[in-house]
Amino acid sequence: MPTPPKDKPDPSSGNAGPEPAGMRKGLTSYGDQGFSLFLRKAFIKGAGYTDAALDRPVVAIADTGSDYNPCHGNTPQLIEAVKRGVMLAGGLPMRFPTISIHESFAAPTSMYLRNLMSMDTEEMIRAQPMNAVVLIGGCDKTVPAQLMGAASANIPAIQLVTGSMLTGSHRGERVGACTDCRRYWGKFRAGEIDAEEVADVNDQLVASVGTCSVMGTASTMACIAEALGMTMPGGASPPAVTADRIRIAEQTGAQAVQMARERLTIDKILTPAAFENAMRVLLAIGGSTNGIVHLAAIAGRMGLEIDMQALDRMGRETPVLLDLKPSGRHYMEDFHKAGGMATLLRELKPLLRLEALTVTGRTLGEEIERAGPGFEQDVVRSVAHPIYPEGGIAVLRGNLAPGGAIIKQSAADAGLMEHEGRAVVFENMEDLVGRIDDEDLDVTAQDVLVLKNIGPKGAPGMPEAGYIPIPRKLARAGVKDMVRISDGRMSGTAFGTIVLHVTPESAIGGPLAYVRNGDRIRLSVKHREIALQVSAAELAQRASDRPVVEPSADRGYRKLFLRSVLQADRGVDFDFLQPPQMRGKTPQR
Ligand code: FES
């Protein structure tokens, strides 16, 4: 075996040139750059690397595998495939771990940790030598956290999602997480199925590793990442355990090397046009309401504010085309078999900013052309025959939400879109848990359930508790939906006439804080209005009678969180992670 040529130690070597490659990048500070490189190479050679390997462009791979995160259970196979792609293209792959977050294993809520993960991702990208980074994420908060971190670090970056789980089967019915989790739990609460059946279905809801199989937040963020131009074409839809997913991983590794060579940094991709495309796709897929919060956070890192009114205008002209649960019938694996994002983008083409650049170095329009013609399928509808005539999400305003609120109209009861009712108020989560199933609770199906103090600061972390359960006595009587309002979020897999993200939140003295039992509340999705039928003078009186004390903490991450977290319209990001001056709004229309 020939001995590879040695890299001679050079006292003057180190950060020579404007963009040092590979191991020469970002040298540790010892006051002597030549020594810093000498020392670094000595240590990495301890792992058996040669100088020839260390001279290649370094593609780092953010590994979010964790035993606590079954949505990322295929990460080892993906990393192997990414490494193969990197080496086939002449780069050096370097895996590094970051925080991993799973929805069901993070207390008090995964959203509380998203910004911490984004800081971890950003700082490890900054700290370690790399010319490009592959971000492997999947479960709801991980993809936004990685895109936020990479946007701030601004190096060539490409997203690889873990892919969706397979669907299972319960007594002949196809089931998948987590729309069916909620549906079966609702049946159990209503006494329609017994404890034995609910235990049986528990075995079937998650049939493999991978992310939730419906259009929840993970699938939404996968589609958004592709619409932003941040994944390989076709990267959003292959299920986690398929050969297509592994092939995408290999291609992702190879493309990362190309991006490193061309210095295709993330700021060239995350442009206002890219965010407009992502918003268009969010609306057309009937995506999770969480998608708006995460898009606002990612855009915020690029100095862009999401224009909520423009989003609402886009919603009125963008039909829901994707027939996936919870808005429709199918699952992610069906979307993949129907051609995935290429099928959707082809249909949406007249509404897209085709000039937006993608990680391939080609524009979105060029990628749509390269995907070729479509074929007959029944998962992505045509614009002429949508599953819902307007975009899935409507933006509401009114004296109850001066800073805005949203409703996922495509997953709501059409009969409740124009509704006025009496408020039944829960002051916080504990109050809700303690009273919602009380047989003596004064509530009817026409009432409006109001839950306070589950916003960014209130809970804290804006948990997905906005899906307020139907009071058990009403559920037993057959009530399936009611108007529900909160300053929290809702899982993308949930459904119902649910007003979310009320801004400003109650914990900082938003009007929601002063709603009382018996107040009348009017919801008009048609007029985009959420109104509390209480005069401004009366609200001011209530505020002065019982002023709100904002939550605080003495130490640690909780102190940082409560001091720094922004409201929903700013993505629930930390104020110090966004640039001090915003560059403008997106979409620019
Ligand atoms: Fe991970 Fe649904 S819990 S994607």
Coordinates of C-alpha atoms and ligand atoms in Angstrom, one line a residue:
M1 CA 0.0 0.0 0.0
P2 CA 1.6 3.3 -1.0
T3 CA 2.1 5.8 1.7
P4 CA 0.0 8.9 1.1
P5 CA 2.0 12.2 0.8
K6 CA 2.6 13.9 4.1
D7 CA 1.4 17.4 4.7
K8 CA 4.6 19.2 5.9
P9 CA 4.1 21.3 9.1
D10 CA 4.4 25.0 8.1
P11 CA 4.8 27.5 10.9
S12 CA 3.0 30.1 8.7
S13 CA 0.1 27.8 7.6
G14 CA -3.4 28.0 8.9
N15 CA -6.0 30.4 7.9
A16 CA -4.3 31.3 4.6
G17 CA -6.6 32.8 1.9
P18 CA -10.2 34.1 2.1
E19 CA -12.0 30.8 2.6
P20 CA -9.8 28.1 4.1
A21 CA -10.8 24.5 3.2
G22 CA -11.5 21.5 5.3
M23 CA -9.5 21.2 8.5
R24 CA -8.0 24.6 8.1
K25 CA -11.3 26.3 8.7
G26 CA -12.1 28.0 12.0
L27 CA -8.9 27.2 13.9
T28 CA -8.9 26.9 17.6
S29 CA -7.3 30.0 19.2
Y30 CA -3.9 29.2 20.6
G31 CA -2.2 32.4 19.3
D32 CA -0.3 30.4 16.7
Q33 CA -2.3 29.3 13.7
G34 CA 0.3 26.9 12.4
F35 CA 0.4 25.2 15.8
S36 CA -3.4 25.1 15.9
L37 CA -3.6 23.2 12.6
F38 CA -0.7 21.0 13.6
L39 CA -2.5 20.1 16.9
R40 CA -5.9 19.6 15.2
K41 CA -4.4 17.2 12.6
A42 CA -2.5 15.3 15.3
F43 CA -5.8 14.6 17.1
I44 CA -7.8 13.6 14.1
K45 CA -5.0 11.4 12.9
G46 CA -5.6 9.5 16.2
A47 CA -8.8 8.3 14.5
G48 CA -6.7 7.0 11.6
Y49 CA -7.2 9.7 9.0
T50 CA -4.6 10.5 6.3
D51 CA -3.4 13.9 5.1
A52 CA -5.0 13.0 1.7
A53 CA -8.4 12.6 3.4
L54 CA -8.0 15.7 5.5
D55 CA -7.3 17.9 2.5
R56 CA -10.8 17.2 1.0
P57 CA -13.7 19.5 1.5
V58 CA -15.3 18.6 4.8
V59 CA -19.1 17.9 4.8
A60 CA -20.4 17.7 8.3
I61 CA -23.5 15.7 9.1
A62 CA -25.7 16.8 12.0
D63 CA -26.7 13.5 13.7
T64 CA -29.9 13.7 15.6
G65 CA -30.3 10.0 16.3
S66 CA -31.5 9.3 19.9
D67 CA -33.1 6.4 21.6
Y68 CA -35.7 8.9 22.8
N69 CA -36.5 9.8 19.2
P70 CA -38.1 6.9 17.1
C71 CA -39.0 9.4 14.4
H72 CA -35.2 9.5 13.8
G73 CA -34.8 5.7 14.2
N74 CA -33.3 5.4 10.6
T75 CA -30.6 7.9 11.3
P76 CA -27.7 5.4 11.3
Q77 CA -28.7 4.1 7.8
L78 CA -29.1 7.7 6.5
I79 CA -25.7 8.7 7.8
E80 CA -24.1 5.8 6.1
A81 CA -25.7 6.7 2.8
V82 CA -24.8 10.4 3.2
K83 CA -21.2 9.5 3.9
R84 CA -21.2 7.3 0.8
G85 CA -22.5 10.2 -1.3
V86 CA -19.9 12.6 0.2
M87 CA -17.0 10.2 -0.5
L88 CA -18.2 9.4 -4.1
A89 CA -18.2 13.1 -4.8
G90 CA -14.7 13.6 -3.3
G91 CA -15.5 15.1 0.1
L92 CA -14.7 14.0 3.7
P93 CA -17.8 13.3 5.8
M94 CA -17.7 14.2 9.5
R95 CA -20.6 13.2 11.7
F96 CA -21.4 15.3 14.8
P97 CA -24.2 15.0 17.4
T98 CA -26.7 17.7 18.4
I99 CA -29.7 17.8 20.6
S100 CA -32.6 15.7 19.3
I101 CA -36.2 16.4 20.2
H102 CA -39.2 14.1 20.0
E103 CA -42.8 15.4 20.5
S104 CA -43.8 12.9 23.1
F105 CA -40.6 12.8 25.1
A106 CA -40.0 16.5 25.8
A107 CA -41.4 18.2 28.8
P108 CA -43.0 20.6 29.2
T109 CA -43.2 20.7 25.4
S110 CA -40.8 20.3 22.5
M111 CA -41.3 23.9 21.5
Y112 CA -39.6 25.0 24.7
L113 CA -36.4 23.3 23.4
R114 CA -36.6 24.2 19.7
N115 CA -34.6 27.4 20.1
L116 CA -32.0 25.6 22.3
M117 CA -31.6 23.0 19.5
S118 CA -31.2 25.8 16.9
M119 CA -28.5 27.4 19.1
D120 CA -26.7 24.1 19.5
T121 CA -26.9 23.5 15.7
E122 CA -25.7 27.1 14.9
E123 CA -22.8 27.1 17.3
M124 CA -21.5 23.6 16.4
I125 CA -21.6 24.6 12.8
R126 CA -19.7 27.8 13.6
A127 CA -17.2 26.0 16.0
Q128 CA -16.2 23.0 13.9
P129 CA -14.3 22.9 10.6
M130 CA -16.7 22.2 7.8
N131 CA -17.3 23.5 4.2
A132 CA -20.9 22.4 4.1
V133 CA -23.4 20.7 6.4
V134 CA -26.1 18.0 6.0
L135 CA -28.9 18.5 8.5
I136 CA -30.6 15.3 9.3
G137 CA -33.9 16.0 11.1
G138 CA -37.5 14.9 10.9
C139 CA -39.6 15.1 14.0
D140 CA -41.6 18.4 14.3
K141 CA -39.2 20.8 15.9
T142 CA -36.0 19.4 14.6
V143 CA -36.2 20.6 11.0
P144 CA -37.1 24.2 11.9
A145 CA -34.4 24.2 14.6
Q146 CA -31.8 23.0 12.1
L147 CA -32.9 25.5 9.4
M148 CA -32.9 28.3 11.9
G149 CA -29.4 27.4 13.1
A150 CA -28.0 27.0 9.6
A151 CA -29.6 30.2 8.5
S152 CA -27.7 32.1 11.2
A153 CA -24.4 30.3 10.6
N154 CA -24.8 31.0 6.8
I155 CA -22.7 28.2 5.3
P156 CA -23.7 25.8 2.5
A157 CA -26.4 23.7 4.1
I158 CA -28.8 21.0 2.8
Q159 CA -31.7 19.4 4.7
L160 CA -32.3 15.7 4.8
V161 CA -35.5 14.6 6.5
T162 CA -35.8 11.1 8.0
G163 CA -39.1 10.4 6.2
S164 CA -42.5 9.3 7.3
M165 CA -43.4 6.1 9.1
L166 CA -45.5 3.4 7.5
T167 CA -49.2 3.0 8.2
G168 CA -50.6 0.2 10.4
S169 CA -53.8 -1.7 10.4
H170 CA -56.4 -2.1 13.1
R171 CA -59.2 -4.6 12.7
G172 CA -59.1 -4.1 8.9
E173 CA -58.8 -0.3 9.1
R174 CA -55.7 1.6 8.0
V175 CA -54.3 3.8 10.7
G176 CA -51.4 6.1 11.3
A177 CA -50.0 8.6 13.7
C178 CA -51.3 10.8 14.8
T179 CA -54.7 11.9 13.4
D180 CA -55.9 8.4 14.2
C181 CA -54.3 8.5 17.7
R182 CA -56.6 11.4 18.5
R183 CA -59.6 9.9 16.7
Y184 CA -59.4 6.6 18.7
W185 CA -58.7 8.4 21.9
G186 CA -61.8 10.5 21.3
K187 CA -63.8 7.3 20.7
F188 CA -62.5 5.9 24.0
R189 CA -63.4 9.1 25.9
A190 CA -66.8 9.0 24.4
G191 CA -67.2 5.4 25.5
E192 CA -67.5 4.1 21.9
I193 CA -64.6 1.7 22.3
D194 CA -63.3 -0.1 25.4
A195 CA -59.9 -0.3 27.1
E196 CA -58.9 -3.5 25.3
E197 CA -59.5 -2.0 21.9
V198 CA -57.7 1.2 22.6
A199 CA -54.7 -0.9 23.8
D200 CA -54.9 -2.9 20.5
V201 CA -54.9 0.2 18.4
N202 CA -51.9 1.6 20.3
D203 CA -49.8 -1.3 18.8
Q204 CA -50.8 -0.3 15.3
L205 CA -50.6 3.5 15.1
V206 CA -46.9 3.7 14.6
A207 CA -46.0 0.8 12.3
S208 CA -42.3 1.7 11.8
V209 CA -39.6 4.3 12.6
G210 CA -40.1 7.6 10.9
T211 CA -42.2 10.7 11.3
C212 CA -46.0 10.9 11.6
S213 CA -47.7 9.6 8.5
V214 CA -50.3 12.3 8.0
M215 CA -49.9 16.0 7.1
G216 CA -48.8 16.9 10.6
T217 CA -46.0 19.3 11.4
A218 CA -43.2 16.9 10.4
S219 CA -44.6 16.3 7.0
T220 CA -45.5 19.9 6.7
M221 CA -41.9 20.9 7.4
A222 CA -40.6 18.3 5.0
C223 CA -42.7 19.8 2.2
I224 CA -41.7 23.3 3.3
A225 CA -38.0 22.4 3.3
E226 CA -38.3 21.2 -0.3
A227 CA -40.4 24.2 -1.3
L228 CA -37.7 26.5 0.2
G229 CA -35.2 24.7 -2.1
M230 CA -33.4 23.3 0.9
T231 CA -33.7 19.5 0.1
M232 CA -32.8 17.4 -2.9
P233 CA -35.7 17.4 -5.4
G234 CA -38.1 14.7 -4.2
G235 CA -36.6 14.8 -0.8
A236 CA -39.8 15.4 1.2
S237 CA -41.9 12.3 0.6
P238 CA -40.0 9.0 0.6
P239 CA -41.0 7.0 3.8
A240 CA -38.2 6.4 6.3
V241 CA -37.7 2.7 5.6
T242 CA -37.6 2.8 1.8
A243 CA -34.8 2.5 -0.7
D244 CA -35.9 5.9 -2.1
R245 CA -35.1 7.5 1.2
I246 CA -31.6 6.0 1.3
R247 CA -31.0 7.1 -2.3
I248 CA -32.0 10.6 -1.4
A249 CA -29.5 10.5 1.5
E250 CA -26.7 9.5 -0.9
Q251 CA -27.6 12.2 -3.3
T252 CA -27.8 14.7 -0.5
G253 CA -24.2 13.8 0.6
A254 CA -22.9 14.2 -3.0
Q255 CA -24.7 17.5 -3.5
A256 CA -23.3 18.9 -0.3
V257 CA -19.8 18.4 -1.7
Q258 CA -20.9 20.4 -4.8
M259 CA -22.4 23.1 -2.7
A260 CA -19.1 23.3 -0.7
R261 CA -17.1 23.7 -3.9
E262 CA -19.5 26.3 -5.3
R263 CA -19.9 28.0 -1.9
L264 CA -23.6 27.9 -2.3
T265 CA -24.4 29.5 1.1
I266 CA -27.9 29.3 2.6
D267 CA -28.5 33.1 2.1
K268 CA -28.6 32.5 -1.7
I269 CA -31.5 30.0 -1.2
L270 CA -33.5 31.4 1.7
T271 CA -34.7 34.5 -0.2
P272 CA -38.1 36.2 -0.1
A273 CA -39.0 34.2 -3.2
A274 CA -38.2 31.0 -1.4
F275 CA -40.4 31.9 1.6
E276 CA -43.2 32.9 -0.7
N277 CA -43.0 29.5 -2.3
A278 CA -43.0 27.8 1.1
M279 CA -46.1 29.8 2.2
R280 CA -47.9 28.8 -1.0
V281 CA -47.0 25.1 -0.4
L282 CA -48.1 25.3 3.2
L283 CA -51.5 26.6 2.1
A284 CA -51.9 24.1 -0.7
I285 CA -51.0 21.0 1.3
G286 CA -53.4 21.9 4.2
G287 CA -50.3 22.1 6.3
S288 CA -49.9 22.3 10.0
T289 CA -50.5 25.7 11.7
N290 CA -47.2 25.2 13.3
G291 CA -45.6 25.7 9.9
I292 CA -46.4 29.4 10.1
V293 CA -44.6 29.8 13.4
H294 CA -41.6 27.9 12.2
L295 CA -41.5 29.8 8.9
A296 CA -41.6 33.1 10.8
A297 CA -38.7 31.9 12.9
I298 CA -36.6 30.8 9.9
A299 CA -37.4 34.0 8.0
G300 CA -36.6 36.0 11.1
R301 CA -33.1 34.6 11.1
M302 CA -32.7 36.0 7.5
G303 CA -34.0 39.4 8.7
L304 CA -37.4 38.9 7.1
E305 CA -40.8 39.2 8.7
I306 CA -43.8 37.1 7.5
D307 CA -46.6 39.4 6.4
M308 CA -49.6 37.7 7.9
Q309 CA -52.1 39.8 5.9
A310 CA -50.3 38.9 2.7
L311 CA -50.4 35.2 3.8
D312 CA -54.1 35.5 4.3
R313 CA -54.5 37.0 0.8
M314 CA -52.4 34.2 -0.6
G315 CA -54.7 31.8 1.2
R316 CA -57.8 33.1 -0.5
E317 CA -56.3 32.3 -3.9
T318 CA -54.5 29.0 -3.1
P319 CA -56.7 25.9 -2.9
V320 CA -55.9 22.9 -0.8
L321 CA -54.8 20.2 -3.3
L322 CA -53.3 17.5 -1.2
D323 CA -55.8 14.9 -0.1
L324 CA -54.0 13.8 3.1
K325 CA -55.2 13.4 6.6
P326 CA -56.2 15.4 8.7
S327 CA -57.8 17.5 5.9
G328 CA -58.3 14.6 3.5
R329 CA -58.0 10.8 3.2
H330 CA -54.5 9.6 2.4
Y331 CA -51.1 9.2 4.1
M332 CA -47.6 10.4 3.3
E333 CA -46.6 7.1 1.7
D334 CA -49.5 7.6 -0.8
F335 CA -48.2 11.1 -1.5
H336 CA -44.8 9.6 -2.3
K337 CA -46.3 7.0 -4.7
A338 CA -48.3 9.8 -6.4
G339 CA -45.0 11.5 -7.3
G340 CA -44.5 13.6 -4.1
M341 CA -43.7 17.3 -4.3
A342 CA -43.0 17.3 -8.0
T343 CA -46.7 16.4 -8.6
L344 CA -47.8 19.2 -6.3
L345 CA -45.4 21.8 -7.6
R346 CA -46.3 21.1 -11.1
E347 CA -49.9 21.8 -10.3
L348 CA -49.1 25.0 -8.4
K349 CA -46.6 26.2 -11.0
P350 CA -48.5 29.3 -12.0
L351 CA -48.6 30.5 -8.4
L352 CA -44.9 29.9 -7.6
R353 CA -41.8 32.1 -7.8
L354 CA -40.0 29.8 -10.3
E355 CA -36.7 31.8 -10.2
A356 CA -36.0 30.8 -6.6
L357 CA -32.6 29.0 -6.4
T358 CA -32.4 25.5 -4.8
V359 CA -29.6 23.5 -3.2
T360 CA -28.9 21.9 -6.6
G361 CA -27.8 25.2 -8.0
R362 CA -30.8 25.1 -10.3
T363 CA -34.0 27.1 -9.9
L364 CA -37.3 25.6 -8.6
G365 CA -38.7 26.1 -12.1
E366 CA -35.9 24.2 -13.7
E367 CA -36.4 21.4 -11.1
I368 CA -40.1 21.2 -11.9
E369 CA -39.2 20.8 -15.6
R370 CA -36.6 18.1 -14.9
A371 CA -39.2 16.1 -12.9
G372 CA -41.0 15.5 -16.2
P373 CA -44.7 15.0 -16.9
G374 CA -47.1 13.8 -14.3
F375 CA -49.3 10.7 -14.3
E376 CA -52.8 9.8 -13.2
Q377 CA -53.2 9.6 -9.4
D378 CA -55.8 10.6 -6.8
V379 CA -53.7 12.2 -4.0
V380 CA -52.8 15.6 -5.4
R381 CA -55.9 17.2 -6.9
S382 CA -55.9 19.7 -9.8
V383 CA -56.5 23.4 -9.2
A384 CA -59.8 22.9 -11.0
H385 CA -61.0 20.2 -8.5
P386 CA -59.4 21.0 -5.1
I387 CA -60.3 19.3 -1.9
Y388 CA -60.9 22.8 -0.3
P389 CA -61.3 25.9 -2.4
E390 CA -59.1 28.2 -0.3
G391 CA -55.8 27.7 1.5
G392 CA -55.9 25.6 4.6
I393 CA -55.1 28.4 7.0
A394 CA -57.0 31.7 7.6
V395 CA -55.6 34.7 9.6
L396 CA -58.0 36.2 12.0
R397 CA -58.0 39.6 13.7
G398 CA -60.3 41.4 16.2
N399 CA -60.3 42.9 19.7
L400 CA -59.5 39.4 21.1
A401 CA -56.4 39.1 19.0
P402 CA -55.0 42.5 18.0
G403 CA -51.8 40.9 16.8
G404 CA -53.6 38.1 15.0
A405 CA -54.7 34.5 15.4
I406 CA -55.1 31.6 13.0
I407 CA -57.6 28.9 12.2
K408 CA -57.0 25.8 10.1
Q409 CA -60.3 26.1 8.2
S410 CA -59.7 23.0 6.1
A411 CA -59.8 20.8 9.2
A412 CA -62.7 22.6 10.9
D413 CA -66.4 22.0 11.0
A414 CA -68.0 24.1 8.2
G415 CA -71.1 24.6 10.4
L416 CA -69.0 26.5 13.0
M417 CA -67.1 28.9 10.8
E418 CA -69.7 31.6 11.5
H419 CA -70.5 31.2 15.2
E420 CA -71.3 33.2 18.3
G421 CA -71.4 31.7 21.7
R422 CA -70.9 32.0 25.4
A423 CA -67.3 31.7 26.7
V424 CA -66.5 28.8 29.1
V425 CA -63.1 29.9 30.4
F426 CA -60.2 27.8 31.7
E427 CA -57.5 29.9 33.3
N428 CA -54.6 27.5 32.5
M429 CA -53.8 23.8 31.8
E430 CA -54.3 22.7 35.4
D431 CA -57.7 24.3 35.5
L432 CA -58.6 22.6 32.2
V433 CA -57.4 19.2 33.4
G434 CA -59.3 19.6 36.7
R435 CA -62.7 20.6 35.3
I436 CA -63.1 19.7 31.6
D437 CA -64.7 16.3 32.5
D438 CA -66.7 17.5 35.5
E439 CA -70.3 16.4 35.1
D440 CA -71.4 19.7 36.7
L441 CA -69.4 21.9 34.2
D442 CA -71.8 24.5 32.9
V443 CA -71.3 23.9 29.1
T444 CA -73.3 23.3 26.0
A445 CA -72.2 22.4 22.4
Q446 CA -72.9 26.0 21.4
D447 CA -70.4 27.5 23.9
V448 CA -66.9 28.6 23.1
L449 CA -64.2 27.0 25.1
V450 CA -61.4 29.4 26.0
L451 CA -58.0 28.3 27.4
K452 CA -55.6 31.0 28.7
N453 CA -51.9 30.9 29.6
I454 CA -50.6 28.4 27.1
G455 CA -48.7 30.9 24.9
P456 CA -45.0 31.3 24.4
K457 CA -44.4 32.7 28.0
G458 CA -47.5 31.3 29.6
A459 CA -47.0 27.6 29.7
P460 CA -44.1 28.3 28.9
G461 CA -43.2 27.1 25.3
M462 CA -46.6 27.4 23.7
P463 CA -47.5 23.7 24.0
E464 CA -49.9 21.9 21.5
A465 CA -52.7 22.1 24.0
G466 CA -55.0 24.3 21.8
Y467 CA -56.8 21.1 20.8
I468 CA -59.0 21.4 23.9
P469 CA -60.9 18.1 24.4
I470 CA -64.6 18.1 24.0
P471 CA -66.1 17.9 27.6
R472 CA -66.7 14.2 28.3
K473 CA -70.4 14.7 28.9
L474 CA -70.8 16.4 25.5
A475 CA -68.6 13.9 23.8
R476 CA -70.8 11.1 25.1
A477 CA -73.8 12.9 23.7
G478 CA -72.2 12.8 20.3
V479 CA -70.7 16.3 20.0
K480 CA -67.6 16.1 17.7
D481 CA -66.5 19.7 17.4
M482 CA -66.9 23.0 19.2
V483 CA -65.3 26.5 18.8
R484 CA -62.1 26.5 20.9
I485 CA -59.8 29.4 21.4
S486 CA -56.3 29.7 23.0
D487 CA -52.9 31.4 22.7
G488 CA -51.3 28.0 22.3
R489 CA -50.6 25.8 19.3
M490 CA -52.2 22.6 18.0
S491 CA -50.6 19.5 16.6
G492 CA -50.8 19.4 12.8
T493 CA -52.4 16.0 13.1
A494 CA -55.4 17.4 15.0
F495 CA -58.7 18.7 13.6
G496 CA -61.6 20.9 14.7
T497 CA -62.8 24.5 14.8
I498 CA -59.9 25.7 16.8
V499 CA -58.5 29.3 17.0
L500 CA -54.8 29.3 17.8
H501 CA -51.8 31.6 18.4
V502 CA -53.9 34.4 19.8
T503 CA -51.5 37.3 20.0
P504 CA -50.6 39.0 22.3
E505 CA -50.8 36.0 24.7
S506 CA -52.7 36.2 28.0
A507 CA -49.5 35.8 30.1
I508 CA -48.3 39.2 29.0
G509 CA -51.7 40.9 29.3
G510 CA -53.3 40.3 25.9
P511 CA -57.1 40.8 25.8
L512 CA -57.5 37.0 26.2
A513 CA -56.4 37.4 29.8
Y514 CA -59.5 39.3 30.6
V515 CA -62.2 37.0 29.1
R516 CA -64.7 35.8 31.7
N517 CA -67.2 33.0 31.8
G518 CA -70.4 34.1 30.1
D519 CA -68.8 36.7 27.8
R520 CA -70.0 36.4 24.2
I521 CA -67.4 35.6 21.5
R522 CA -68.0 35.8 17.8
L523 CA -66.0 33.9 15.2
S524 CA -66.4 34.8 11.5
V525 CA -63.9 33.0 9.3
K526 CA -65.6 34.7 6.3
H527 CA -64.8 38.2 7.7
R528 CA -61.5 36.9 9.3
E529 CA -62.7 38.1 12.7
I530 CA -62.4 36.9 16.3
A531 CA -64.3 39.4 18.5
L532 CA -65.0 39.5 22.2
Q533 CA -68.4 41.3 22.7
V534 CA -67.1 43.3 25.6
S535 CA -66.4 47.1 25.4
A536 CA -62.9 48.5 25.5
A537 CA -63.8 50.4 28.7
E538 CA -64.9 47.2 30.4
L539 CA -61.7 45.4 29.3
A540 CA -59.6 48.3 30.6
Q541 CA -61.4 48.1 33.9
R542 CA -60.8 44.3 34.2
A543 CA -57.1 44.9 33.4
S544 CA -56.7 47.5 36.1
D545 CA -58.6 45.4 38.6
R546 CA -56.4 42.4 38.1
P547 CA -53.2 43.3 36.4
V548 CA -51.2 40.5 34.8
V549 CA -47.9 39.5 36.3
E550 CA -45.6 38.2 33.6
P551 CA -43.9 34.8 34.4
S552 CA -40.3 34.8 35.3
A553 CA -37.6 32.4 36.5
D554 CA -34.5 32.7 38.8
R555 CA -32.0 30.9 36.7
G556 CA -31.0 28.7 33.8
Y557 CA -32.5 28.1 30.4
R558 CA -36.0 28.9 31.7
K559 CA -34.8 32.4 32.7
L560 CA -33.3 32.9 29.3
F561 CA -36.4 31.6 27.7
L562 CA -38.9 33.8 29.6
R563 CA -36.7 36.9 29.2
S564 CA -36.1 36.5 25.4
V565 CA -39.0 34.7 23.8
L566 CA -41.0 36.5 21.1
Q567 CA -44.7 36.2 20.3
A568 CA -46.2 33.7 17.8
D569 CA -46.1 36.3 14.9
R570 CA -42.3 36.5 15.3
G571 CA -41.9 32.7 15.3
V572 CA -41.5 32.3 19.1
D573 CA -37.8 32.7 18.5
F574 CA -35.5 34.5 21.0
D575 CA -35.1 38.2 20.4
F576 CA -31.3 38.0 20.4
L577 CA -31.1 35.4 17.7
Q578 CA -32.8 37.6 15.2
P579 CA -30.9 40.5 13.6
P580 CA -31.4 43.8 15.3
Q581 CA -32.8 45.3 12.1
M582 CA -35.3 43.5 9.9
R583 CA -34.6 43.8 6.1
G584 CA -38.2 43.7 5.1
K585 CA -41.3 41.6 4.8
T586 CA -42.1 38.5 2.9
P587 CA -44.0 37.9 0.7
Q588 CA -43.3 41.1 -1.1
R589 CA -46.7 41.7 -2.6
Ligands
FES1 FE1 -42.2 12.8 15.6 FE2 -44.9 13.1 14.9 S1 -44.0 12.6 16.8 S2 -43.2 13.4 13.7

